[in-house]
Coordinates of C-alpha atoms and ligand atoms in Angstrom, one line a residue:
M1 CA 9.6 -1.6 -40.7
R2 CA 9.8 -0.1 -37.3
P3 CA 6.3 0.3 -35.8
T4 CA 5.4 4.0 -35.4
C5 CA 4.3 5.0 -32.0
G6 CA 0.7 4.8 -33.1
V7 CA 0.4 8.6 -33.8
Q8 CA 1.2 10.7 -36.8
C9 CA 4.9 11.5 -37.2
R10 CA 6.0 14.9 -38.7
T11 CA 9.1 16.2 -40.3
A12 CA 11.2 18.5 -38.2
T13 CA 10.4 21.8 -40.1
S14 CA 6.6 21.4 -40.0
A15 CA 6.6 20.3 -36.3
S16 CA 8.3 23.6 -35.1
A17 CA 6.0 25.8 -37.2
L18 CA 3.0 23.9 -35.9
A19 CA 4.2 24.1 -32.3
E20 CA 4.5 27.9 -32.7
Q21 CA 0.9 28.0 -33.8
E22 CA -0.2 25.7 -31.0
H23 CA 1.7 27.8 -28.4
R24 CA -0.3 30.8 -29.4
E25 CA -3.5 28.8 -29.1
E26 CA -2.7 27.4 -25.6
L27 CA -2.5 30.9 -24.2
S28 CA -6.1 31.4 -25.0
T29 CA -7.4 27.9 -24.0
G30 CA -6.6 27.9 -20.3
L31 CA -4.4 24.9 -20.7
P32 CA -1.1 24.8 -18.7
I33 CA 1.6 26.9 -20.1
T34 CA 4.7 25.1 -21.3
S35 CA 8.2 26.2 -22.0
M36 CA 11.6 24.6 -22.2
D37 CA 15.3 25.2 -22.0
K38 CA 18.1 22.9 -23.0
N39 CA 17.6 20.5 -20.0
Q40 CA 14.0 20.7 -18.9
V41 CA 10.4 21.4 -19.8
A42 CA 8.5 23.7 -17.5
V43 CA 4.7 23.3 -17.0
G44 CA 2.8 26.3 -15.5
W45 CA -0.2 24.9 -13.7
D46 CA -1.1 28.5 -12.7
M47 CA 0.8 31.7 -12.4
K48 CA 2.4 30.7 -9.2
T49 CA 2.8 26.9 -9.6
W50 CA 5.3 25.4 -12.0
S51 CA 6.8 21.9 -12.4
R52 CA 10.0 21.1 -14.2
F53 CA 10.7 17.8 -15.9
H54 CA 14.1 16.8 -17.3
H55 CA 14.0 15.9 -21.0
Q56 CA 15.5 12.5 -20.4
W57 CA 12.9 11.9 -17.7
L58 CA 10.1 12.7 -20.0
R59 CA 11.4 10.6 -22.9
D60 CA 12.1 7.7 -20.5
H61 CA 8.5 7.9 -19.3
C62 CA 6.7 7.9 -22.6
R63 CA 3.8 5.6 -22.3
C64 CA 2.9 5.1 -26.0
S65 CA 2.6 1.4 -27.0
E66 CA 6.0 1.4 -28.6
C67 CA 7.7 2.6 -25.4
F68 CA 5.6 1.0 -22.7
H69 CA 3.9 -2.4 -23.2
P70 CA 0.1 -1.7 -23.2
K71 CA -0.7 -5.0 -21.6
T72 CA 2.2 -5.8 -19.3
M73 CA 2.8 -2.1 -18.4
Q74 CA 6.5 -2.7 -18.7
R75 CA 9.1 -0.3 -20.2
L76 CA 10.1 -1.1 -23.8
V77 CA 12.0 2.1 -24.6
N78 CA 15.7 1.5 -24.2
T79 CA 16.7 4.0 -21.5
F80 CA 20.3 3.4 -22.3
E81 CA 20.1 4.1 -26.0
M82 CA 18.5 7.4 -25.2
P83 CA 21.1 10.2 -25.5
P84 CA 21.5 11.8 -22.0
D85 CA 21.2 15.2 -23.7
I86 CA 18.1 14.4 -25.7
Q87 CA 16.0 17.5 -26.4
P88 CA 12.5 17.9 -27.8
I89 CA 12.0 19.0 -31.3
S90 CA 8.9 20.8 -30.1
I91 CA 6.5 20.9 -27.1
S92 CA 2.9 22.1 -26.9
S93 CA -0.1 22.1 -24.6
T94 CA -3.1 20.1 -25.9
Q95 CA -6.4 19.1 -24.4
Q96 CA -4.9 15.6 -24.0
G97 CA -1.8 16.8 -22.2
L98 CA 1.7 17.9 -22.8
K99 CA 2.7 16.9 -26.3
V100 CA 6.4 16.4 -27.1
V101 CA 8.0 15.6 -30.4
W102 CA 11.3 13.9 -30.0
P103 CA 14.2 13.1 -32.4
S104 CA 14.2 9.4 -32.9
F105 CA 16.8 7.0 -31.6
A106 CA 17.0 3.1 -31.6
T107 CA 14.5 1.6 -29.1
A108 CA 14.1 -2.0 -27.8
A109 CA 11.7 -2.5 -30.7
D110 CA 14.5 -1.7 -33.1
S111 CA 17.2 -3.7 -31.4
D112 CA 16.3 -6.7 -33.6
E113 CA 18.6 -6.7 -36.6
G114 CA 15.8 -7.5 -39.0
T115 CA 13.9 -4.3 -38.1
M116 CA 16.7 -1.8 -37.9
L117 CA 15.9 1.2 -40.1
N118 CA 18.6 2.6 -42.2
K119 CA 19.9 6.0 -41.0
R120 CA 17.9 8.1 -43.4
D121 CA 14.6 6.6 -42.3
Q122 CA 15.4 7.1 -38.7
Q123 CA 15.9 10.8 -39.1
V124 CA 12.5 11.1 -40.8
H125 CA 10.5 9.4 -38.1
E126 CA 10.3 11.6 -35.0
H127 CA 8.6 10.2 -31.9
E128 CA 5.6 11.9 -30.4
S129 CA 4.6 11.5 -26.7
V130 CA 1.6 12.9 -25.0
Y131 CA 1.6 13.2 -21.2
P132 CA -1.8 13.7 -19.6
W133 CA -1.9 16.7 -17.3
T134 CA -3.1 14.8 -14.2
W135 CA -0.5 12.1 -14.7
L136 CA 2.2 14.8 -15.0
R137 CA 1.0 16.7 -11.9
R138 CA 0.7 13.5 -9.8
N139 CA 4.3 12.6 -10.8
S140 CA 5.8 16.0 -10.5
Y141 CA 9.1 15.8 -8.7
D142 CA 10.3 19.3 -9.1
P143 CA 8.5 20.2 -6.9
A144 CA 6.8 17.1 -5.5
M145 CA 3.0 17.6 -5.6
P146 CA 1.5 14.7 -3.5
M147 CA -2.1 14.5 -4.2
A148 CA -4.5 14.8 -1.3
E149 CA -4.7 11.2 0.2
K150 CA -8.1 10.0 -0.9
N151 CA -8.7 7.7 1.9
K152 CA -7.2 9.4 4.9
K153 CA -6.9 7.2 7.9
I154 CA -9.5 7.7 10.6
L155 CA -7.9 7.0 14.0
W156 CA -10.2 5.6 16.6
G157 CA -10.5 4.5 20.3
S158 CA -13.1 2.6 22.2
R159 CA -15.9 4.7 20.9
I160 CA -15.7 3.1 17.5
A161 CA -18.0 0.5 19.1
Q162 CA -20.8 2.9 18.5
S163 CA -20.6 2.5 14.7
P164 CA -17.9 0.1 13.7
P165 CA -17.1 -0.1 9.9
T166 CA -19.2 -2.9 8.4
V167 CA -20.1 -4.2 5.0
E168 CA -22.5 -6.8 3.9
Y169 CA -21.2 -10.2 2.7
E170 CA -23.7 -10.1 -0.2
D171 CA -22.3 -6.8 -1.4
V172 CA -18.7 -7.9 -1.2
M173 CA -19.4 -11.1 -3.1
K174 CA -21.7 -9.4 -5.7
G175 CA -19.1 -7.2 -7.3
D176 CA -16.2 -4.7 -7.3
K177 CA -18.2 -1.9 -5.7
G178 CA -18.9 -3.8 -2.5
L179 CA -15.4 -5.3 -2.4
L180 CA -13.9 -1.8 -2.8
K181 CA -16.1 -0.5 0.0
W182 CA -14.7 -3.3 2.2
L183 CA -11.1 -2.5 1.3
T184 CA -11.6 1.2 1.7
N185 CA -12.9 0.5 5.2
I186 CA -9.7 -1.3 6.0
E187 CA -7.6 1.5 4.5
K188 CA -9.5 4.1 6.6
F189 CA -10.1 2.3 9.9
G190 CA -7.6 -0.5 9.8
F191 CA -10.4 -3.0 10.2
S192 CA -13.9 -3.9 9.0
F193 CA -16.6 -6.3 9.9
V194 CA -18.5 -8.3 7.2
S195 CA -22.0 -9.3 8.3
G196 CA -24.2 -12.0 6.9
V197 CA -21.3 -14.5 6.2
P198 CA -22.4 -18.1 6.2
P199 CA -20.8 -19.6 9.3
T200 CA -18.8 -22.2 7.3
P201 CA -15.0 -22.5 6.6
E202 CA -15.8 -22.7 2.8
A203 CA -17.8 -19.4 2.7
T204 CA -15.2 -17.7 4.9
E205 CA -12.3 -18.8 2.7
E206 CA -14.2 -17.7 -0.5
L207 CA -14.8 -14.3 1.1
T208 CA -11.1 -14.0 1.9
R209 CA -10.1 -14.9 -1.6
K210 CA -12.2 -12.0 -3.0
I211 CA -9.2 -9.8 -1.9
A212 CA -6.3 -12.0 -2.9
Y213 CA -4.7 -15.4 -2.6
I214 CA -4.1 -16.5 1.0
R215 CA -0.7 -16.1 2.4
E216 CA 0.4 -19.5 3.7
T217 CA 2.4 -19.7 6.9
Q218 CA 3.6 -22.4 9.3
Y219 CA 0.0 -22.4 10.5
G220 CA -1.3 -23.5 7.1
R221 CA -3.4 -21.5 4.5
F222 CA -7.0 -21.1 5.6
W223 CA -7.1 -22.1 9.2
E224 CA -9.6 -23.3 11.7
F225 CA -8.2 -23.4 15.2
T226 CA -9.3 -24.2 18.7
S227 CA -7.6 -24.7 22.1
D228 CA -5.9 -28.0 21.3
L229 CA -2.3 -26.9 21.0
S230 CA -2.4 -28.6 17.5
K231 CA 0.2 -25.9 16.6
G232 CA 2.9 -24.7 18.9
D233 CA 1.4 -21.3 19.7
T234 CA -0.7 -20.0 22.6
A235 CA -3.4 -19.0 20.1
Y236 CA -4.1 -22.7 20.2
T237 CA -5.0 -22.5 23.9
S238 CA -7.8 -20.9 25.8
I239 CA -5.7 -18.3 27.6
A240 CA -6.2 -14.6 27.2
L241 CA -4.0 -12.9 24.7
G242 CA -3.1 -9.2 25.1
A243 CA -3.3 -6.7 22.2
H244 CA -0.7 -7.7 19.6
T245 CA 0.0 -7.9 15.9
D246 CA 0.8 -11.2 14.3
T247 CA 3.9 -12.5 12.6
T248 CA 6.3 -10.0 14.1
Y249 CA 9.0 -12.6 13.5
F250 CA 8.6 -12.3 9.7
T251 CA 10.6 -9.7 7.8
D252 CA 7.4 -8.9 5.9
S253 CA 4.7 -9.3 8.5
C254 CA 1.4 -10.5 7.2
G255 CA -0.7 -7.5 6.0
L256 CA -4.3 -8.6 6.7
Q257 CA -5.8 -11.1 9.1
L258 CA -9.4 -12.3 8.9
F259 CA -11.2 -13.9 11.8
H260 CA -14.6 -15.6 11.7
L261 CA -15.9 -17.4 14.8
L262 CA -17.6 -20.5 13.5
S263 CA -18.9 -21.8 16.9
H264 CA -18.5 -21.6 20.6
T265 CA -20.3 -24.0 22.9
G266 CA -20.1 -24.9 26.5
D267 CA -18.5 -28.2 27.6
S268 CA -21.9 -29.7 28.5
T269 CA -24.5 -30.2 25.8
E270 CA -26.9 -27.3 26.8
A271 CA -26.7 -24.2 24.7
S272 CA -24.7 -21.4 26.3
A273 CA -24.4 -17.8 25.5
P274 CA -21.0 -17.2 24.0
S275 CA -20.3 -14.2 26.2
S276 CA -20.6 -16.4 29.3
L277 CA -17.8 -18.5 27.9
G278 CA -15.4 -15.7 27.3
G279 CA -13.4 -15.6 24.1
A280 CA -14.3 -11.9 23.4
T281 CA -12.2 -10.2 20.7
L282 CA -10.0 -7.2 21.4
L283 CA -9.2 -4.6 18.8
V284 CA -6.9 -1.6 19.3
D285 CA -5.9 1.1 16.8
G286 CA -2.1 1.1 17.1
F287 CA -1.9 4.3 15.1
Y288 CA -4.3 6.1 17.4
V289 CA -2.3 5.0 20.5
A290 CA 1.0 5.9 18.8
S291 CA -0.3 9.4 18.1
I292 CA -1.0 9.8 21.8
L293 CA 2.4 8.4 22.8
R294 CA 4.1 10.8 20.3
E295 CA 2.2 13.8 21.8
L296 CA 2.5 12.9 25.5
H297 CA 5.7 10.8 25.7
P298 CA 8.0 11.9 22.8
E299 CA 11.1 10.2 24.4
A300 CA 9.3 6.9 24.6
Y301 CA 8.0 7.3 21.1
K302 CA 11.6 7.9 19.9
I303 CA 12.8 4.7 21.7
L304 CA 10.0 2.5 20.2
S305 CA 10.8 4.0 16.8
S306 CA 14.5 3.3 17.0
V307 CA 15.3 0.3 19.2
R308 CA 15.4 -2.8 17.0
V309 CA 13.4 -5.6 18.7
S310 CA 13.7 -9.2 17.6
A311 CA 10.9 -11.7 17.7
H312 CA 10.6 -15.5 17.1
A313 CA 8.2 -18.3 16.5
S314 CA 9.7 -21.7 17.3
G315 CA 6.6 -23.7 18.3
E316 CA 6.8 -25.6 15.1
K317 CA 10.5 -26.0 15.0
D318 CA 10.4 -29.7 14.1
T319 CA 8.5 -29.0 11.0
S320 CA 8.8 -25.4 9.9
G321 CA 12.0 -24.6 11.9
I322 CA 12.7 -21.5 13.9
Y323 CA 11.5 -18.1 12.7
S324 CA 13.5 -15.3 14.1
T325 CA 14.4 -11.7 13.2
S326 CA 17.4 -11.7 15.6
E327 CA 19.8 -10.8 12.8
T328 CA 18.2 -7.5 12.2
G329 CA 15.3 -6.8 14.5
F330 CA 12.7 -4.2 13.7
P331 CA 11.4 -1.1 15.6
I332 CA 8.0 -1.4 17.3
L333 CA 7.0 1.7 15.4
Q334 CA 8.2 1.8 11.8
H335 CA 8.3 5.0 9.8
F336 CA 8.8 6.1 6.2
P337 CA 11.1 7.9 5.7
P338 CA 12.8 6.7 8.9
L339 CA 12.2 9.0 11.9
P340 CA 15.2 11.5 12.3
S341 CA 17.1 11.2 15.5
N342 CA 15.6 14.4 16.8
P343 CA 12.0 14.3 15.3
S344 CA 10.1 17.5 15.3
N345 CA 6.3 17.6 15.1
S346 CA 6.6 18.9 11.6
D347 CA 8.9 16.2 10.2
S348 CA 7.4 14.3 7.2
S349 CA 8.1 10.8 8.6
T350 CA 4.9 8.7 8.5
L351 CA 4.2 5.8 10.8
T352 CA 3.8 2.9 8.5
Q353 CA 3.7 -0.2 10.8
V354 CA 3.1 -1.2 14.4
R355 CA 5.0 -4.4 15.1
W356 CA 4.1 -5.5 18.7
N357 CA 3.7 -8.9 20.3
N358 CA 5.3 -9.0 23.7
D359 CA 4.8 -12.7 24.0
D360 CA 6.8 -13.4 20.8
R361 CA 9.5 -10.8 21.7
S362 CA 12.9 -12.4 21.8
V363 CA 15.9 -11.9 24.1
L364 CA 17.0 -8.2 24.2
S365 CA 20.7 -8.7 23.7
S366 CA 21.8 -5.8 21.6
L367 CA 20.8 -2.8 23.7
P368 CA 23.4 -0.6 25.2
P369 CA 23.1 -1.1 29.0
S370 CA 22.1 2.5 29.5
V371 CA 19.2 2.1 27.2
V372 CA 17.7 -1.0 28.8
P373 CA 15.8 0.8 31.6
K374 CA 14.6 3.4 29.1
F375 CA 13.3 0.7 26.8
Y376 CA 11.3 -0.9 29.7
D377 CA 9.9 2.5 30.7
A378 CA 8.9 3.1 27.1
I379 CA 7.2 -0.3 26.6
R380 CA 5.4 0.1 29.9
T381 CA 4.1 3.5 28.8
W382 CA 3.1 1.9 25.5
H383 CA 1.4 -1.0 27.1
S384 CA -0.5 1.3 29.5
L385 CA -1.9 3.3 26.6
L386 CA -2.7 0.2 24.6
S387 CA -4.6 -1.3 27.5
S388 CA -6.4 1.8 28.6
P389 CA -10.3 1.8 28.4
D390 CA -10.0 4.7 25.9
S391 CA -8.1 2.5 23.5
E392 CA -9.7 -0.9 23.8
Y393 CA -12.6 -2.0 21.7
W394 CA -14.0 -5.3 23.0
V395 CA -16.5 -7.2 20.8
Q396 CA -18.0 -10.6 21.2
L397 CA -17.7 -12.2 17.7
E398 CA -20.6 -14.4 16.7
P399 CA -20.9 -16.8 13.8
G400 CA -22.0 -14.9 10.7
T401 CA -19.9 -11.8 11.3
A402 CA -16.3 -11.9 10.2
V403 CA -13.7 -9.2 11.0
I404 CA -10.6 -8.4 9.0
V405 CA -7.8 -6.3 10.5
D406 CA -4.8 -4.4 9.0
N407 CA -2.1 -6.3 10.9
W408 CA 0.4 -3.5 10.4
R409 CA -1.9 -1.1 12.3
V410 CA -4.6 -2.7 14.4
L411 CA -3.7 -5.0 17.3
H412 CA -6.0 -7.8 18.3
G413 CA -6.3 -10.1 21.3
R414 CA -8.9 -12.1 23.1
S415 CA -10.2 -12.8 26.6
A416 CA -9.7 -16.3 28.1
F417 CA -12.5 -18.7 27.4
T418 CA -14.0 -22.1 28.3
G419 CA -15.8 -24.5 26.2
K420 CA -15.3 -25.6 22.6
R421 CA -14.4 -22.6 20.4
R422 CA -13.8 -22.9 16.6
M423 CA -12.2 -19.8 15.1
S424 CA -11.3 -19.6 11.4
G425 CA -9.5 -17.2 9.2
A426 CA -6.4 -16.5 7.1
F427 CA -3.6 -14.1 6.4
I428 CA -3.2 -11.9 3.2
G429 CA 0.0 -10.1 2.2
M430 CA 0.1 -6.3 2.5
D431 CA 1.3 -6.0 -1.2
E432 CA -1.6 -8.2 -2.3
F433 CA -4.1 -6.1 -0.4
K434 CA -2.8 -2.8 -1.7
A435 CA -2.5 -4.1 -5.2
K436 CA -6.2 -5.2 -5.2
A437 CA -7.4 -1.9 -3.8
R438 CA -5.4 0.0 -6.5
G439 CA -6.7 -2.2 -9.3
L440 CA -10.3 -1.8 -8.2
R441 CA -9.9 1.9 -7.9
E442 CA -8.5 2.2 -11.3
R443 CA -11.2 -0.1 -12.7
E444 CA -13.8 1.9 -10.9
G445 CA -12.6 4.8 -12.9
E446 CA -12.0 6.9 -9.8
E447 CA -8.8 7.9 -11.4
A448 CA -10.4 8.2 -14.8
S449 CA -9.1 11.7 -15.1
S450 CA -5.5 10.5 -14.7
K451 CA -5.8 7.6 -17.1
M452 CA -5.9 7.7 -20.9
D453 CA -6.3 4.7 -23.2
G454 CA -5.9 4.8 -27.0
E455 CA -3.3 6.2 -29.5
A456 CA -1.1 8.0 -27.0
G457 CA -0.7 4.8 -25.0
V458 CA -2.1 3.5 -21.7
W459 CA -1.7 5.8 -18.8
S460 CA -2.1 4.6 -15.2
V461 CA -1.9 6.7 -12.1
Y462 CA 0.5 4.2 -10.5
C463 CA 2.9 3.1 -13.2
Ligands
LIG1 C1 -4.0 -17.1 13.4 N1 -3.3 -18.3 13.8 C2 -4.0 -18.9 14.9 C3 -3.4 -19.2 12.6 C4 -1.9 -18.1 14.1 C5 -1.7 -17.2 15.2 C6 -0.2 -16.8 15.3 C7 0.1 -16.2 16.6 C8 1.5 -15.8 16.7 N2 1.9 -15.7 18.1 C9 1.8 -14.5 16.0 O1 1.7 -13.5 16.7 O2 2.0 -14.5 14.8
LIG2 O1 -8.5 -16.6 19.2 C1 -8.6 -15.4 18.9 O2 -9.7 -14.8 19.0 C2 -7.4 -14.6 18.4 C3 -6.2 -15.5 18.4 C4 -5.0 -14.6 18.1 O3 -4.7 -13.6 18.7 C5 -4.2 -14.9 16.9 O4 -4.5 -15.8 16.2 O5 -3.2 -14.2 16.7

């Protein structure tokens, strides 16, 4: 017997009579007004704001437990068994959301021979879907109704030093609330300190894993490094490193990077103040600097947003081989959707990633000759803004305070140093970071109004 969709099914005649009665009610209940024609359902959010949803879109997006697996959150309804011209038997506004009664058709659950209903039974069992209003509004595509971004980015310059975003280690380790605060800091500012971290590799790794599993690279998983050239990269020296993002030579650059200075002592045995030994950390908000570049040097902005730059890492070529993006290259400033050739201030392209490491930049071999001088002018302008006192935030890390950066937005660097310096940290993938933040947010119930569990199925804001 085919499982029903967990709600009462009705025969066609009673459904339309009931819908008529419900329609009269909805006008008096302040619920969104609904109507339909042969292709779409219209939802009136207020007298001026309407959304339209194609019937097949609605049926394909039913989230009841028969159409959408309640645990795996994967589609079960067979999109391709659904008649392209499917039409509701009835629609109505309810407190729970838009209710639609559909004619039945075979679904994935029915594809198994043993459960196929005979034709008569199929006609009796309509299928009822309920679409929560907030889910519908968030997923409106005609027109699109993007919800106000909850955690708008806060761009910053050197003055962030006055009150840098910080969370307590204890809070992060204690539970979801503290962890979400940390991740929200990263979403807003592109970085966050964590104070009170035991200055050990073990505690630092455990802290990192509160977000997600570590992204392993040619440098290992969780790393401790010092100036011993144990790996073929200048990070393993004591020279100064200008503001850069890491792994520009990966198609998918690492999303987050955590740093925790475990110790820094002079060459001789007496104690020495870390600051006298150098090794200060530099942070720069690449989105802040890009916003200035776009405003003051639009031509340079366009070049950094269009020229495809390749990068490489070949310091471990005997073991990990040669990483290179020379086949494709990526723009220094990546947008979604891609920046149009003649960007206007009003265009909807959003800067999504800064990919900049001048030390790892490979041979420029694909630029038209006429563009070469313009490219150098553009990166010189970019570099001058990145390295301006207004952009640079210098901080002397100390054991006990870790810092994590969004490696797609915030550039980091360091001053040269002497003495024995042990830095530790790890990379985390951008997808893993975002997935964790979404999961915490849903669990925190911040989207409670968009989520409904129970008979009508499981509704999540994101899927
Ligand atoms: C962090 N750790 C020292 C392990 C690796 C540093 C990698 C630095 C490399 N030039 C890049 O930009 O990716
Ligand atoms: O040693 C540091 O403080 C930073 C090193 C660095 O820039 C990197 O690992 O990418």
